[in-house]
Amino acid sequence: MKLILLGAPGAGKGTQAEIISETYKIPTISTGNIIRAALKAETDMGLKAKAYIEKGELVPDEVVIGIIKDRLAEDDCKNGFILDGFPRTIPQAEALDTMGIVIDAALSIEVEDSEIVKRMSGRRVCEKCGASYHTLYKKPIKDGICNSCGGKLVIRKDDEPETVLNRLNVYHSQTEPLKDYYKAQSKLLLVEGQEDVKDTTALVLKTLSEI
Ligand code: ADP
Ligand code: ZN
């Protein structure tokens, strides 16, 4: 299965991607995680992306399109993949089409802005492996410590409240139009993501089982 996950920042794309990845045995490709890893390793790409990511703005299309081209060429993508956080603009979606990548569906997780703001304030990430947690909804076993690698849990710089509002604006103006783009291709699936993670997961898996 070749799947795109759409939704506002904090809608739960990452969490659902993990579950779909295990269920369908396909890799998740998260441009956010790839960019953050590059930032940490201080590669050229990471340094270029730093200012954008920290302000909650989008990294330039040509940079992320390059990342995705390289990543999709890897062996583990042969049997399918989940794109988490890409495409985020119309030109990025057009680039996928130009690459000849035919996706099965673009699944959008629908959550209201007020709920997004609430969720983002509790979000924590492992500074070592990037795993994500939440102070209310997805607590680690040990406070402030990553379950899988023992790393320290921190607030992502772009999860600070002012930046979250900026990311929501960017989502509505640049990413949300992708819903119409995929609707026109009869690929759009909408899933209610407003309730508990397990409710959303059940809906996501049911929706995917029907395509
Ligand atoms: P979330 O899904 O919570 O918004 P991500 O980890 O997907 O966060 O992305 C974090 C940041 O990385 C974005 O705000 C943006 O700066 C950058 N980024 C990730 N994916 C893309 C993309 N496809 N196009 C442009 N910028 C991106
Ligand atoms: Zn970790």
Coordinates of C-alpha atoms and ligand atoms in Angstrom, one line a residue:
M1 CA 0.0 0.0 0.0
K2 CA 1.2 3.5 -0.9
L3 CA -0.4 5.9 1.5
I4 CA -0.2 9.6 2.3
L5 CA -1.3 10.9 5.7
L6 CA -2.7 14.4 5.8
G7 CA -3.8 16.4 8.8
A8 CA -2.8 19.4 10.9
P9 CA 0.3 19.3 13.0
G10 CA -0.6 17.3 16.1
A11 CA -3.5 15.6 14.5
G12 CA -1.9 12.2 15.3
K13 CA -0.3 11.4 12.0
G14 CA 2.8 10.0 13.6
T15 CA 1.0 7.7 16.0
Q16 CA -1.3 6.4 13.3
A17 CA 1.7 5.9 10.9
E18 CA 3.4 3.7 13.5
I19 CA 0.3 1.5 13.8
I20 CA -0.3 1.3 10.0
S21 CA 3.4 0.5 9.5
E22 CA 3.2 -2.5 11.9
T23 CA -0.1 -3.7 10.5
Y24 CA 0.9 -3.5 6.8
K25 CA 4.6 -4.1 7.2
I26 CA 5.6 -1.0 5.3
P27 CA 8.0 1.7 6.3
T28 CA 6.9 5.2 7.5
I29 CA 8.7 8.1 5.8
S30 CA 8.5 11.2 8.0
T31 CA 10.0 14.3 6.4
G32 CA 9.9 16.0 9.8
N33 CA 12.0 13.2 11.4
I34 CA 14.5 13.1 8.5
I35 CA 14.9 16.9 8.7
R36 CA 15.3 16.9 12.5
A37 CA 17.9 14.1 12.2
A38 CA 19.8 16.2 9.6
L39 CA 19.6 19.2 11.9
K40 CA 21.0 17.3 14.8
A41 CA 23.8 15.9 12.7
E42 CA 24.4 19.5 11.4
T43 CA 24.5 18.4 7.7
D44 CA 24.2 21.1 5.0
M45 CA 20.6 20.2 4.6
G46 CA 20.0 20.4 8.3
L47 CA 21.6 23.8 8.6
K48 CA 19.5 25.1 5.7
A49 CA 16.3 23.8 7.3
K50 CA 17.0 25.0 10.8
A51 CA 15.6 28.6 10.6
Y52 CA 12.4 27.4 8.9
I53 CA 11.6 24.5 11.2
E54 CA 12.2 26.6 14.4
K55 CA 9.8 29.3 13.2
G56 CA 7.2 26.7 12.2
E57 CA 7.5 27.5 8.6
L58 CA 7.8 25.1 5.7
V59 CA 11.2 24.0 4.5
P60 CA 11.5 24.9 0.8
D61 CA 9.9 22.5 -1.6
E62 CA 13.1 21.6 -3.5
V63 CA 14.7 20.5 -0.3
V64 CA 12.0 18.2 0.9
I65 CA 11.3 16.9 -2.7
G66 CA 15.0 15.9 -2.8
I67 CA 14.7 14.1 0.5
I68 CA 11.7 12.1 -0.7
K69 CA 13.2 11.2 -4.0
D70 CA 16.2 9.7 -2.4
R71 CA 14.2 7.9 0.3
L72 CA 11.6 6.4 -2.0
A73 CA 14.4 5.0 -4.2
E74 CA 15.5 2.8 -1.2
D75 CA 14.8 -1.0 -1.3
D76 CA 12.4 -1.1 1.6
C77 CA 9.9 1.1 -0.2
K78 CA 9.3 -1.4 -3.0
N79 CA 6.2 -2.9 -1.4
G80 CA 4.7 0.3 -0.3
F81 CA 5.1 3.1 2.3
I82 CA 3.4 5.7 4.4
L83 CA 4.2 9.3 3.8
D84 CA 3.9 11.2 7.1
G85 CA 4.2 15.0 6.6
F86 CA 4.8 14.9 2.8
P87 CA 3.4 16.4 0.6
R88 CA 2.6 19.6 2.4
T89 CA 2.1 21.9 -0.6
I90 CA 0.6 21.5 -4.0
P91 CA 4.0 21.6 -5.8
Q92 CA 5.2 18.8 -3.5
A93 CA 2.1 16.7 -4.5
E94 CA 2.8 17.5 -8.2
A95 CA 6.4 16.4 -7.7
L96 CA 5.2 13.0 -6.5
D97 CA 2.9 12.7 -9.6
T98 CA 5.8 13.7 -11.8
M99 CA 8.0 11.0 -10.3
G100 CA 5.4 8.5 -11.4
I101 CA 4.4 7.5 -7.9
V102 CA 0.8 6.4 -7.8
I103 CA -0.6 6.4 -4.3
D104 CA -3.6 4.3 -3.2
A105 CA -5.1 6.9 -0.9
A106 CA -4.5 10.2 0.9
L107 CA -6.0 9.8 4.4
S108 CA -6.7 12.9 6.3
I109 CA -7.0 12.9 10.1
E110 CA -9.5 15.6 11.0
V111 CA -9.1 17.5 14.2
E112 CA -10.3 21.0 15.2
D113 CA -7.8 23.8 15.8
S114 CA -8.8 24.2 19.5
E115 CA -8.0 20.5 20.2
I116 CA -4.7 20.8 18.3
V117 CA -3.5 23.6 20.5
K118 CA -4.4 21.6 23.6
R119 CA -2.6 18.5 22.3
M120 CA 0.6 20.3 21.2
S121 CA 1.2 21.8 24.6
G122 CA 1.6 18.3 26.1
R123 CA 3.8 16.9 23.4
R124 CA 7.2 15.6 24.3
V125 CA 9.9 14.0 22.1
C126 CA 12.9 11.8 22.9
E127 CA 16.0 13.9 22.1
K128 CA 17.9 10.7 21.3
C129 CA 15.6 8.7 19.0
G130 CA 12.7 11.0 18.2
A131 CA 10.0 8.9 19.6
S132 CA 7.0 11.0 20.6
Y133 CA 5.0 11.1 23.8
H134 CA 2.3 13.1 25.5
T135 CA 2.0 14.3 29.1
L136 CA -1.7 13.2 29.1
Y137 CA -2.4 10.9 26.2
K138 CA 0.8 8.9 25.8
K139 CA 2.8 8.9 29.0
P140 CA 6.2 7.2 29.1
I141 CA 6.7 4.4 31.7
K142 CA 9.2 6.6 33.5
D143 CA 8.5 10.3 33.7
G144 CA 10.6 12.3 31.3
I145 CA 12.4 9.2 29.9
C146 CA 12.0 7.4 26.6
N147 CA 10.6 3.9 26.8
S148 CA 12.6 2.6 23.9
C149 CA 16.0 4.1 24.3
G150 CA 16.2 5.7 27.7
G151 CA 16.8 9.2 26.2
K152 CA 15.5 12.4 27.8
L153 CA 12.1 13.7 26.7
V154 CA 12.0 17.3 25.7
I155 CA 9.6 19.9 24.2
R156 CA 10.3 20.4 20.5
K157 CA 11.2 24.0 19.8
D158 CA 8.5 24.2 17.2
D159 CA 5.9 23.0 19.8
E160 CA 6.2 26.3 21.7
P161 CA 2.7 28.0 21.8
E162 CA 3.4 30.9 19.4
T163 CA 5.0 28.5 16.9
V164 CA 2.1 26.2 17.0
L165 CA -0.3 28.9 15.9
N166 CA 2.0 29.7 13.0
R167 CA 2.1 26.0 12.0
L168 CA -1.7 25.9 12.1
N169 CA -1.9 28.9 9.8
V170 CA 0.6 27.3 7.5
Y171 CA -1.4 24.1 7.5
H172 CA -4.6 25.8 6.6
S173 CA -3.1 28.0 3.8
Q174 CA -0.6 25.6 2.2
T175 CA -1.4 22.0 3.2
E176 CA -5.2 21.8 3.5
P177 CA -5.7 22.6 -0.2
L178 CA -4.2 19.1 -0.8
K179 CA -7.5 17.6 0.3
D180 CA -9.1 19.1 -2.8
Y181 CA -6.2 17.9 -4.9
Y182 CA -6.6 14.3 -3.8
K183 CA -10.4 14.5 -3.9
A184 CA -10.2 15.4 -7.5
Q185 CA -8.2 12.2 -8.0
S186 CA -10.8 10.2 -6.0
K187 CA -8.1 9.4 -3.5
L188 CA -9.2 11.3 -0.4
L189 CA -10.3 9.5 2.7
L190 CA -11.4 11.5 5.8
V191 CA -11.2 10.1 9.3
E192 CA -12.4 11.7 12.5
G193 CA -9.4 12.2 14.7
Q194 CA -10.9 14.3 17.5
E195 CA -11.5 11.5 20.0
D196 CA -9.1 9.0 21.8
V197 CA -6.2 7.5 19.9
K198 CA -7.8 4.1 20.0
D199 CA -11.0 5.4 18.4
T200 CA -9.0 7.1 15.7
T201 CA -6.9 3.9 15.2
A202 CA -10.0 1.8 14.8
L203 CA -11.4 4.2 12.2
V204 CA -8.2 4.4 10.3
L205 CA -7.7 0.6 10.1
K206 CA -11.3 0.1 9.1
T207 CA -11.1 2.7 6.4
L208 CA -7.9 1.3 5.0
S209 CA -9.3 -2.3 5.0
E210 CA -12.0 -1.1 2.7
I211 CA -9.7 0.2 -0.1
Ligands
ADP1 P1 4.0 17.9 12.5 O1 3.5 16.7 11.8 O2 3.8 17.8 14.0 O3 3.7 19.2 12.0 P2 6.6 17.4 11.4 O4 7.6 16.7 12.2 O5 6.0 16.6 10.3 O6 5.6 18.0 12.4 O7 7.3 18.6 10.7 C1 8.0 19.6 11.5 C2 8.5 20.7 10.6 O8 9.4 20.1 9.6 C3 7.5 21.5 9.8 O9 7.0 22.5 10.5 C4 8.4 22.0 8.6 O10 9.2 23.1 9.0 C5 9.3 20.8 8.3 N1 8.7 19.9 7.3 C6 8.4 18.6 7.5 N2 7.9 18.1 6.4 C7 7.9 19.1 5.4 C8 7.4 19.2 4.1 N3 6.9 18.2 3.4 N4 7.6 20.4 3.5 C9 8.1 21.5 4.1 N5 8.5 21.4 5.4 C10 8.4 20.3 6.0
ZN2 ZN 14.2 7.4 22.6

